[in-house]
Amino acid sequence: GFRVFHANPKKIDRFRERESAAGAKDDRRDARVIARALQTDLHCFQQVDAGDPLIASLRELIRERTTLLEQRGALANRLRDQLQRYYPAALELCGAANERWFWRVIALAPTPNDAKDLGPGSVSEILKELRVRKVKPNGVVQKLRERAPWVRHSIVTACSSRVQRLIRQIKPVNVMISEVEGEIQTLLRELAGCQSEESEKPCPEGRHRDAEIL
């Protein structure tokens, strides 16, 4: 039930100078300065609006999605760095190492030696399931079977193990991104329904615009 106002620090500095020229910080004095400023110069302050609940939920979901995308990007970067050490041919298929079909294929053939047993059929199933058309199964297999630079066997073993662990870490993050995006779409549909002519509830002013911005 309280009205809340945003107090800009620079603006409060100007009001403080009306009472005292002292520069030392004093919380009691600052509280008094702000209270008097609100009494005498209310037009200088912006009232804080709690906002629409749906927009607040949408904002939080978008923030969560951004955080998850950053996590997935960081894991993909680490995956790319490991592949660069012993499996550079794989990165010619997906330079950023950030696509689901690529993770699935590398999980089947984590080393150049494993690629010898990888058939186009297995790759084709992955591409078909994920609806990827820009990549051809034969091209993927051919690229992975290209002669790899010489790297000590112990290094290949260690790096490939790390690659597989990174892929396992990416999977749950990817699932959470899908879940959050589904919730975002649900909220957007609810906002769109609020805007429709058939809606019995009037949409709060500015809600649709805020949703578009987010």
Tab-separated table of C-alpha atoms in Angstrom:
chain	number	residue	atom	x	y	z
A	1	GLY	CA	0.000	0.000	0.000
A	2	PHE	CA	2.999	2.331	0.032
A	3	ARG	CA	3.908	4.571	-2.863
A	4	VAL	CA	7.542	3.999	-3.862
A	5	PHE	CA	9.752	6.466	-5.731
A	6	HIS	CA	13.088	6.071	-7.469
A	7	ALA	CA	15.757	8.297	-5.883
A	8	ASN	CA	18.541	9.044	-8.342
A	9	PRO	CA	21.833	9.522	-6.375
A	10	LYS	CA	22.918	12.549	-8.445
A	11	LYS	CA	19.563	14.200	-7.963
A	12	ILE	CA	19.719	13.586	-4.204
A	13	ASP	CA	23.165	15.222	-4.167
A	14	ARG	CA	21.573	18.444	-5.430
A	15	PHE	CA	18.872	18.327	-2.755
A	16	ARG	CA	21.507	17.618	-0.077
A	17	GLU	CA	23.337	20.807	-0.974
A	18	ARG	CA	20.265	22.811	0.048
A	19	GLU	CA	20.710	21.676	3.648
A	20	SER	CA	24.439	21.253	4.065
A	21	ALA	CA	27.674	21.800	2.167
A	22	ALA	CA	29.379	18.984	4.060
A	23	GLY	CA	30.460	16.126	1.822
A	24	ALA	CA	30.643	13.459	4.522
A	25	LYS	CA	28.055	10.700	4.219
A	26	ASP	CA	25.322	10.734	6.834
A	27	ASP	CA	22.475	8.245	6.474
A	28	ARG	CA	20.176	10.065	8.878
A	29	ARG	CA	20.665	13.350	7.073
A	30	ASP	CA	20.192	11.712	3.662
A	31	ALA	CA	16.918	10.156	4.817
A	32	ARG	CA	15.728	13.566	5.998
A	33	VAL	CA	16.811	15.206	2.721
A	34	ILE	CA	14.944	12.637	0.616
A	35	ALA	CA	11.809	12.875	2.765
A	36	ARG	CA	11.716	16.680	2.491
A	37	ALA	CA	12.436	16.566	-1.228
A	38	LEU	CA	9.448	14.254	-1.725
A	39	GLN	CA	7.296	16.698	0.250
A	40	THR	CA	8.377	19.807	-1.647
A	41	ASP	CA	9.473	18.557	-5.097
A	42	LEU	CA	7.450	15.433	-5.810
A	43	HIS	CA	7.446	16.238	-9.542
A	44	CYS	CA	11.216	15.565	-9.622
A	45	PHE	CA	10.779	11.918	-8.707
A	46	GLN	CA	9.500	8.945	-10.695
A	47	GLN	CA	7.091	6.615	-8.997
A	48	VAL	CA	7.983	2.927	-9.183
A	49	ASP	CA	5.256	0.786	-10.692
A	50	ALA	CA	5.132	-2.855	-9.645
A	51	GLY	CA	4.158	-3.667	-13.210
A	52	ASP	CA	1.912	-6.252	-14.780
A	53	PRO	CA	2.324	-9.789	-13.304
A	54	LEU	CA	2.475	-11.441	-16.740
A	55	ILE	CA	5.130	-9.017	-17.956
A	56	ALA	CA	7.126	-9.562	-14.750
A	57	SER	CA	6.979	-13.337	-15.304
A	58	LEU	CA	7.969	-12.925	-18.945
A	59	ARG	CA	10.909	-10.729	-17.970
A	60	GLU	CA	12.198	-13.298	-15.471
A	61	LEU	CA	11.871	-16.137	-17.976
A	62	ILE	CA	13.782	-14.179	-20.591
A	63	ARG	CA	16.536	-13.462	-18.079
A	64	GLU	CA	16.716	-17.161	-17.247
A	65	ARG	CA	16.847	-18.041	-20.940
A	66	THR	CA	19.712	-15.582	-21.456
A	67	THR	CA	21.657	-17.148	-18.576
A	68	LEU	CA	21.107	-20.663	-19.921
A	69	LEU	CA	22.163	-19.626	-23.423
A	70	GLU	CA	25.365	-18.171	-21.970
A	71	GLN	CA	26.015	-21.442	-20.123
A	72	ARG	CA	25.442	-23.462	-23.288
A	73	GLY	CA	27.686	-21.118	-25.247
A	74	ALA	CA	30.474	-21.481	-22.689
A	75	LEU	CA	30.221	-25.281	-22.799
A	76	ALA	CA	30.226	-25.232	-26.618
A	77	ASN	CA	33.351	-23.067	-26.584
A	78	ARG	CA	35.107	-25.530	-24.302
A	79	LEU	CA	33.990	-28.382	-26.563
A	80	ARG	CA	35.370	-26.597	-29.617
A	81	ASP	CA	38.708	-25.972	-27.881
A	82	GLN	CA	39.079	-29.669	-27.065
A	83	LEU	CA	38.183	-30.807	-30.579
A	84	GLN	CA	40.663	-28.332	-32.038
A	85	ARG	CA	43.434	-30.159	-30.204
A	86	TYR	CA	42.940	-33.574	-31.770
A	87	TYR	CA	39.920	-33.578	-34.130
A	88	PRO	CA	40.012	-30.408	-36.281
A	89	ALA	CA	38.156	-32.082	-39.166
A	90	ALA	CA	35.023	-32.245	-36.989
A	91	LEU	CA	35.024	-28.471	-36.615
A	92	GLU	CA	34.826	-28.079	-40.386
A	93	LEU	CA	31.301	-29.466	-40.045
A	94	CYS	CA	30.310	-27.065	-37.273
A	95	GLY	CA	32.880	-24.403	-36.483
A	96	ALA	CA	31.167	-23.168	-33.320
A	97	ALA	CA	30.409	-26.708	-32.053
A	98	ASN	CA	27.015	-25.437	-30.945
A	99	GLU	CA	24.412	-27.504	-32.814
A	100	ARG	CA	22.478	-30.470	-31.472
A	101	TRP	CA	23.060	-32.743	-34.470
A	102	PHE	CA	26.796	-32.112	-34.140
A	103	TRP	CA	26.812	-33.104	-30.462
A	104	ARG	CA	24.937	-36.313	-31.293
A	105	VAL	CA	27.355	-37.226	-34.064
A	106	ILE	CA	30.452	-36.506	-31.955
A	107	ALA	CA	28.974	-38.604	-29.145
A	108	LEU	CA	28.903	-41.540	-31.611
A	109	ALA	CA	32.391	-40.851	-32.967
A	110	PRO	CA	34.393	-38.943	-30.324
A	111	THR	CA	37.737	-39.709	-31.995
A	112	PRO	CA	38.973	-39.953	-35.606
A	113	ASN	CA	39.473	-43.676	-35.066
A	114	ASP	CA	35.828	-44.094	-33.992
A	115	ALA	CA	34.745	-42.314	-37.166
A	116	LYS	CA	35.927	-45.320	-39.182
A	117	ASP	CA	33.016	-47.348	-37.765
A	118	LEU	CA	30.470	-44.562	-38.197
A	119	GLY	CA	28.090	-45.216	-41.077
A	120	PRO	CA	25.955	-42.749	-43.050
A	121	GLY	CA	22.839	-44.525	-41.790
A	122	SER	CA	23.459	-43.551	-38.168
A	123	VAL	CA	24.131	-39.940	-39.149
A	124	SER	CA	21.062	-39.918	-41.385
A	125	GLU	CA	18.830	-40.990	-38.468
A	126	ILE	CA	20.146	-38.134	-36.331
A	127	LEU	CA	19.674	-35.549	-39.074
A	128	LYS	CA	16.181	-36.831	-39.849
A	129	GLU	CA	15.139	-36.802	-36.181
A	130	LEU	CA	16.358	-33.227	-35.690
A	131	ARG	CA	15.064	-32.136	-39.125
A	132	VAL	CA	18.456	-30.970	-40.364
A	133	ARG	CA	18.583	-30.682	-44.139
A	134	LYS	CA	21.608	-28.496	-44.739
A	135	VAL	CA	23.979	-31.369	-43.892
A	136	LYS	CA	24.420	-34.590	-45.890
A	137	PRO	CA	25.201	-37.879	-44.074
A	138	ASN	CA	27.849	-38.998	-46.559
A	139	GLY	CA	29.585	-35.631	-46.313
A	140	VAL	CA	29.667	-35.845	-42.515
A	141	VAL	CA	31.152	-39.323	-42.507
A	142	GLN	CA	33.686	-38.450	-45.192
A	143	LYS	CA	34.838	-35.359	-43.314
A	144	LEU	CA	35.226	-37.175	-39.987
A	145	ARG	CA	37.268	-39.908	-41.663
A	146	GLU	CA	39.797	-37.470	-43.059
A	147	ARG	CA	43.335	-38.040	-41.898
A	148	ALA	CA	43.793	-36.358	-38.531
A	149	PRO	CA	47.031	-34.667	-37.380
A	150	TRP	CA	49.310	-36.864	-35.297
A	151	VAL	CA	48.529	-36.544	-31.612
A	152	ARG	CA	49.764	-38.773	-28.801
A	153	HIS	CA	47.276	-41.504	-27.936
A	154	SER	CA	47.152	-40.425	-24.282
A	155	ILE	CA	46.172	-36.885	-25.325
A	156	VAL	CA	43.444	-38.162	-27.658
A	157	THR	CA	42.060	-40.381	-24.887
A	158	ALA	CA	42.022	-37.567	-22.339
A	159	CYS	CA	40.532	-34.993	-24.724
A	160	SER	CA	37.867	-37.331	-26.080
A	161	SER	CA	36.795	-38.224	-22.531
A	162	ARG	CA	36.498	-34.530	-21.753
A	163	VAL	CA	34.513	-33.991	-24.950
A	164	GLN	CA	32.005	-36.667	-23.984
A	165	ARG	CA	31.602	-35.165	-20.512
A	166	LEU	CA	31.021	-31.724	-21.998
A	167	ILE	CA	28.340	-33.132	-24.300
A	168	ARG	CA	26.644	-34.722	-21.290
A	169	GLN	CA	26.711	-31.329	-19.548
A	170	ILE	CA	25.218	-29.571	-22.565
A	171	LYS	CA	22.219	-31.917	-22.811
A	172	PRO	CA	20.418	-30.892	-19.573
A	173	VAL	CA	21.095	-27.210	-20.266
A	174	ASN	CA	19.538	-27.647	-23.686
A	175	VAL	CA	16.494	-29.328	-22.118
A	176	MET	CA	16.076	-26.441	-19.675
A	177	ILE	CA	16.314	-23.930	-22.540
A	178	SER	CA	13.503	-25.761	-24.338
A	179	GLU	CA	11.391	-25.766	-21.163
A	180	VAL	CA	11.909	-22.040	-20.577
A	181	GLU	CA	11.175	-21.217	-24.218
A	182	GLY	CA	7.964	-23.247	-23.948
A	183	GLU	CA	6.911	-21.225	-20.902
A	184	ILE	CA	7.746	-18.003	-22.746
A	185	GLN	CA	5.568	-19.048	-25.677
A	186	THR	CA	2.721	-19.894	-23.284
A	187	LEU	CA	2.899	-16.431	-21.749
A	188	LEU	CA	3.049	-14.789	-25.172
A	189	ARG	CA	-0.064	-16.706	-26.254
A	190	GLU	CA	-1.799	-15.558	-23.082
A	191	LEU	CA	-0.830	-11.972	-23.845
A	192	ALA	CA	-1.998	-12.359	-27.444
A	193	GLY	CA	-5.328	-13.793	-26.234
A	194	CYS	CA	-5.729	-10.780	-23.987
A	195	GLN	CA	-5.427	-8.599	-27.082
A	196	SER	CA	-7.977	-10.526	-29.138
A	197	GLU	CA	-11.476	-9.209	-29.731
A	198	GLU	CA	-13.009	-12.324	-28.134
A	199	SER	CA	-11.172	-11.746	-24.856
A	200	GLU	CA	-13.474	-10.931	-21.958
A	201	LYS	CA	-10.644	-9.385	-19.939
A	202	PRO	CA	-9.315	-6.019	-21.085
A	203	CYS	CA	-5.545	-5.980	-21.430
A	204	PRO	CA	-3.742	-3.479	-19.173
A	205	GLU	CA	-2.429	-0.524	-21.132
A	206	GLY	CA	1.123	-1.045	-22.369
A	207	ARG	CA	1.210	-4.802	-21.715
A	208	HIS	CA	1.366	-5.838	-25.378
A	209	ARG	CA	4.020	-3.221	-26.155
A	210	ASP	CA	6.162	-4.390	-23.233
A	211	ALA	CA	5.840	-7.990	-24.382
A	212	GLU	CA	7.000	-7.076	-27.893
A	213	ILE	CA	10.011	-5.223	-26.483
A	214	LEU	CA	10.979	-8.207	-24.309
